[in-house]
């Protein structure tokens, strides 16, 4: 089981559990996470959602083999990754995240759509889309420049520079850095605080806070998604994916 779910004391936990592949997310895992978010949203006993990974690794992002094999949805259906993204955007309840280590690609971009983000002192965030021959996703091409300003965004989105948990706090992606052994418990305690709050007021406040950017976020996600799908089949991306599995540096000199 690569996605574990459990509901306890008002908190629906979604745990990414594929440590042997550094929690790389397959299509099946995105589907499971989408379903868990949809179920949590409609369960009256759930007051908040908690997303966690494994010690030392939150997620290494999209499974690169999946990128190579099944890049698009079948039969006109949206791909599982898109279902996950929309389920997260549509979750009316607060989503709290504990980033336990590496948070690559969607491991970082999903944080932009969560409500409270706690990072461990071992966290290493990165959005190496360009290095993989791809383009940013999950509206990160809109939200990262808005948070960091254009020149810092260039470091993260074009050069793919990794950054620490304290950098993430400084630029407003995360709330606080915690010792690695404490980050999940802290995030859970924060999620449980919603048990004592009036749920409709919480939901309406989340909706109001997200509403001004919502249409733009969806528009950018659509534009990014189209380009991303095209780029998944590009020779640049193929070179990057093959290089990853051959454990060598990609060679883009021929493009
Ligand atoms: N997709 C598929 N497999 C992945 C993966 C991914 N995103 N990330 C890691 N793995 C696999 C590795 O291929 C390796 O498999 P193997 O044991 O069969 O060789 C295993 O997980 C362990 O990964 P490894 O790279 O040895 O671990 P590490 O601790 O040295 O580095 C990361 C961890 C996360 C920094 C590194 O794995 C990485 O950069 N992964 C790719 C991240 C990425 O580009 N994701 C896509 C973003 S859009």
XYZ file of C-alpha atoms and ligand atoms in Angstrom:
303
model
C 0.000 0.000 0.000
C 1.678 3.209 -1.127
C -0.896 5.682 0.156
C -2.085 5.071 3.702
C -5.168 6.814 4.997
C -6.627 7.014 8.473
C -9.057 9.292 10.256
C -8.516 9.951 13.923
C -9.665 12.740 16.217
C -11.120 14.867 13.408
C -8.025 14.642 11.189
C -7.919 12.643 7.947
C -4.295 11.650 7.376
C -2.919 10.897 3.914
C 0.518 9.311 4.243
C 2.724 8.831 1.198
C 4.473 5.510 1.844
C 6.718 4.296 -0.948
C 10.098 4.729 0.734
C 11.998 2.390 -1.603
C 11.366 4.878 -4.447
C 11.693 7.977 -2.277
C 7.906 8.347 -2.285
C 7.753 8.957 -6.053
C 4.095 9.387 -7.003
C 2.550 7.022 -9.535
C -0.788 7.527 -11.261
C -2.369 5.024 -8.855
C -1.039 7.047 -5.907
C -2.440 10.319 -7.304
C -5.811 8.596 -7.718
C -5.702 7.320 -4.143
C -4.824 10.772 -2.828
C -7.587 12.394 -4.892
C -10.128 9.920 -3.525
C -8.914 10.442 0.041
C -9.244 14.221 -0.303
C -12.744 13.939 -1.787
C -13.797 11.546 0.994
C -12.350 13.801 3.706
C -14.136 16.799 2.235
C -17.528 15.139 2.517
C -16.994 13.417 5.889
C -18.654 15.517 8.591
C -16.347 14.009 11.224
C -13.252 15.386 9.460
C -12.238 18.923 10.423
C -8.818 18.995 8.729
C -6.587 16.930 6.431
C -2.960 16.097 7.183
C -0.553 15.084 4.394
C 2.726 13.450 5.410
C 5.546 11.426 3.870
C 8.238 9.184 5.336
C 11.153 10.091 7.600
C 13.733 11.869 5.417
C 11.488 12.083 2.367
C 8.183 13.811 1.737
C 8.076 12.921 -1.962
C 10.522 12.853 -4.867
C 7.670 14.058 -7.075
C 6.129 12.372 -10.048
C 7.417 8.873 -10.744
C 9.756 9.389 -13.689
C 8.978 5.981 -15.155
C 5.287 6.934 -15.174
C 6.252 10.156 -16.949
C 7.847 8.033 -19.684
C 5.103 5.429 -19.968
C 1.694 6.917 -19.361
C 1.947 10.652 -19.658
C -1.673 11.452 -20.477
C -5.131 10.479 -19.264
C -6.934 7.705 -21.091
C -10.292 7.857 -22.926
C -10.530 11.631 -22.580
C -10.528 11.344 -18.784
C -8.275 13.807 -16.923
C -5.060 12.113 -15.794
C -4.884 11.086 -12.126
C -2.431 13.896 -11.367
C -5.011 16.428 -12.586
C -7.672 14.755 -10.433
C -5.381 15.074 -7.434
C -4.649 18.744 -8.167
C -8.346 19.579 -8.518
C -9.271 17.586 -5.410
C -6.724 19.596 -3.437
C -7.997 22.883 -4.878
C -11.578 21.892 -4.121
C -10.950 20.693 -0.583
C -12.953 23.089 1.574
C -11.338 21.924 4.805
C -7.920 23.058 5.980
C -5.062 20.959 4.606
C -1.965 20.774 6.827
C 1.324 19.331 5.535
C 4.400 17.935 7.266
C 7.369 18.071 4.894
C 9.747 15.475 6.308
C 12.649 15.752 3.848
C 13.008 15.912 0.072
C 10.039 17.615 -1.575
C 10.664 17.587 -5.313
C 8.435 18.845 -8.127
C 4.817 18.444 -7.086
C 6.179 17.797 -3.585
C 6.883 21.523 -3.501
C 4.159 22.865 -5.782
C 1.355 21.165 -3.814
C 2.428 23.173 -0.762
C 1.265 26.335 -2.548
C -2.311 25.020 -2.289
C -2.222 23.847 1.328
C -3.223 25.905 4.345
C -0.536 25.206 6.952
C 2.913 23.899 5.989
C 5.525 22.639 8.482
C 8.963 21.644 7.253
C 11.647 19.611 8.965
C 15.160 20.932 9.415
C 16.164 18.238 6.877
C 13.712 19.437 4.225
C 15.068 20.039 0.760
C 12.608 21.557 -1.673
C 13.136 21.757 -5.439
C 11.215 22.330 -8.656
C 13.558 20.897 -11.327
C 10.973 20.970 -14.123
C 13.260 22.675 -16.637
C 16.149 20.296 -15.862
C 13.761 17.487 -16.857
C 12.850 19.216 -20.125
C 9.451 20.148 -18.675
C 7.654 23.317 -17.574
C 6.247 24.237 -14.149
C 2.856 22.866 -13.032
C 0.133 23.390 -10.403
C 0.151 27.150 -11.102
C 3.707 27.423 -9.757
C 4.632 29.629 -12.741
C 2.110 32.122 -11.319
C 2.438 31.586 -7.563
C 6.231 31.250 -7.168
C 7.028 34.600 -8.875
C 4.186 36.167 -6.858
C 5.739 34.937 -3.589
C 9.443 35.341 -4.374
C 9.584 38.025 -7.041
C 10.751 37.283 -10.587
C 14.514 36.975 -10.099
C 14.372 34.582 -7.131
C 11.671 32.659 -8.996
C 14.101 32.249 -11.904
C 16.590 30.503 -9.580
C 13.931 28.074 -8.398
C 11.930 27.503 -11.595
C 14.529 27.801 -14.349
C 17.783 26.786 -12.666
C 15.897 24.330 -10.441
C 17.940 25.368 -7.403
C 17.014 23.404 -4.284
C 16.190 25.326 -1.123
C 15.944 24.603 2.575
C 13.033 24.609 4.968
C 14.096 27.934 6.423
C 14.227 29.425 2.899
C 10.675 28.115 2.435
C 9.587 29.874 5.638
C 11.345 33.072 4.628
C 9.553 33.254 1.293
C 6.145 32.362 2.718
C 5.794 28.804 1.375
C 5.970 27.304 4.879
C 4.945 28.346 8.392
C 7.820 26.982 10.487
C 10.855 24.698 10.597
C 10.745 21.893 13.179
C 13.297 19.251 14.183
C 12.900 16.204 11.919
C 11.554 14.036 14.742
C 8.870 16.549 15.677
C 7.463 17.881 12.421
C 4.678 15.310 11.937
C 3.434 15.554 15.537
C 3.504 19.333 15.370
C 1.547 19.352 12.095
C -0.978 16.914 13.612
C -1.432 19.101 16.687
C -2.027 22.113 14.445
C -4.558 20.124 12.377
C -6.351 19.071 15.573
C -6.777 22.709 16.560
C -9.541 22.926 13.961
C -11.609 20.541 16.113
C -12.245 23.413 18.511
C -13.225 25.910 15.801
C -16.611 26.407 14.098
C -16.290 24.373 10.875
C -18.469 26.535 8.604
C -16.583 29.694 9.566
C -13.291 27.895 8.850
C -14.535 26.703 5.442
C -15.919 30.098 4.443
C -12.691 31.822 5.484
C -10.626 29.399 3.394
C -12.940 30.009 0.439
C -12.669 33.808 0.817
C -8.874 33.691 1.100
C -8.486 31.579 -2.044
C -11.274 33.158 -4.123
C -9.453 36.211 -5.552
C -6.783 34.052 -7.260
C -8.943 31.055 -8.089
C -9.854 31.831 -11.706
C -6.288 32.832 -12.518
C -4.864 29.716 -10.864
C -7.168 27.493 -12.938
C -6.344 29.366 -16.134
C -2.589 29.080 -15.542
C -2.896 25.392 -14.608
C -4.622 24.728 -17.909
C -1.940 26.549 -19.907
C 0.845 24.805 -17.965
C -0.894 21.419 -18.351
C -1.073 21.684 -22.134
C 2.595 22.564 -22.447
C 3.598 19.986 -19.846
C 1.860 17.190 -21.786
C 3.559 18.245 -25.010
C 6.940 18.483 -23.319
C 6.640 15.004 -21.746
C 7.078 13.639 -25.271
C 9.887 16.000 -26.230
C 13.402 14.729 -27.028
C 14.723 16.997 -24.249
C 12.525 15.308 -21.651
C 13.382 11.825 -22.954
C 17.078 12.597 -22.604
C 16.518 13.848 -19.031
C 14.427 10.809 -18.000
C 16.887 8.325 -19.496
C 19.795 10.110 -17.836
C 18.030 9.854 -14.456
C 17.652 6.079 -14.703
C 21.151 5.651 -16.162
C 22.445 7.708 -13.190
C 24.307 10.158 -15.426
C 24.094 13.864 -16.210
C 21.750 14.676 -19.105
C 23.354 16.010 -22.270
C 21.317 18.832 -23.804
C 24.157 19.995 -26.085
C 22.542 18.433 -29.173
C 19.249 20.349 -28.874
N 10.684 8.559 -10.013
C 11.043 7.277 -10.090
N 11.973 6.739 -9.289
C 12.556 7.539 -8.380
C 12.236 8.885 -8.263
C 11.236 9.404 -9.119
N 10.829 10.680 -9.024
N 12.989 9.436 -7.273
C 13.759 8.447 -6.796
N 13.500 7.310 -7.463
C 14.126 5.998 -7.261
C 15.571 5.950 -7.800
O 15.555 5.644 -9.183
C 16.146 4.863 -6.936
O 15.703 3.629 -7.439
P 16.723 2.348 -7.468
O 17.013 2.078 -6.009
O 15.906 1.288 -8.117
O 17.938 2.798 -8.248
C 15.443 5.055 -5.584
O 14.253 5.777 -5.853
C 16.262 5.854 -4.585
O 16.578 7.115 -5.196
P 18.029 7.806 -5.083
O 18.133 8.822 -6.162
O 19.077 6.742 -5.036
O 17.916 8.490 -3.636
P 18.752 9.736 -3.083
O 18.485 9.770 -1.616
O 20.160 9.681 -3.566
O 18.076 11.033 -3.758
C 16.219 12.395 -4.494
C 16.733 11.375 -3.447
C 14.751 12.596 -4.222
C 16.986 13.718 -4.336
C 16.486 11.819 -5.901
O 15.983 10.488 -5.933
C 15.839 12.589 -7.030
O 16.304 13.644 -7.407
N 14.764 12.021 -7.600
C 14.131 12.566 -8.792
C 13.322 13.770 -8.457
C 12.634 14.311 -9.689
O 13.256 14.773 -10.615
N 11.301 14.198 -9.670
C 10.446 14.687 -10.716
C 10.050 16.064 -10.400
S 9.045 16.795 -11.634
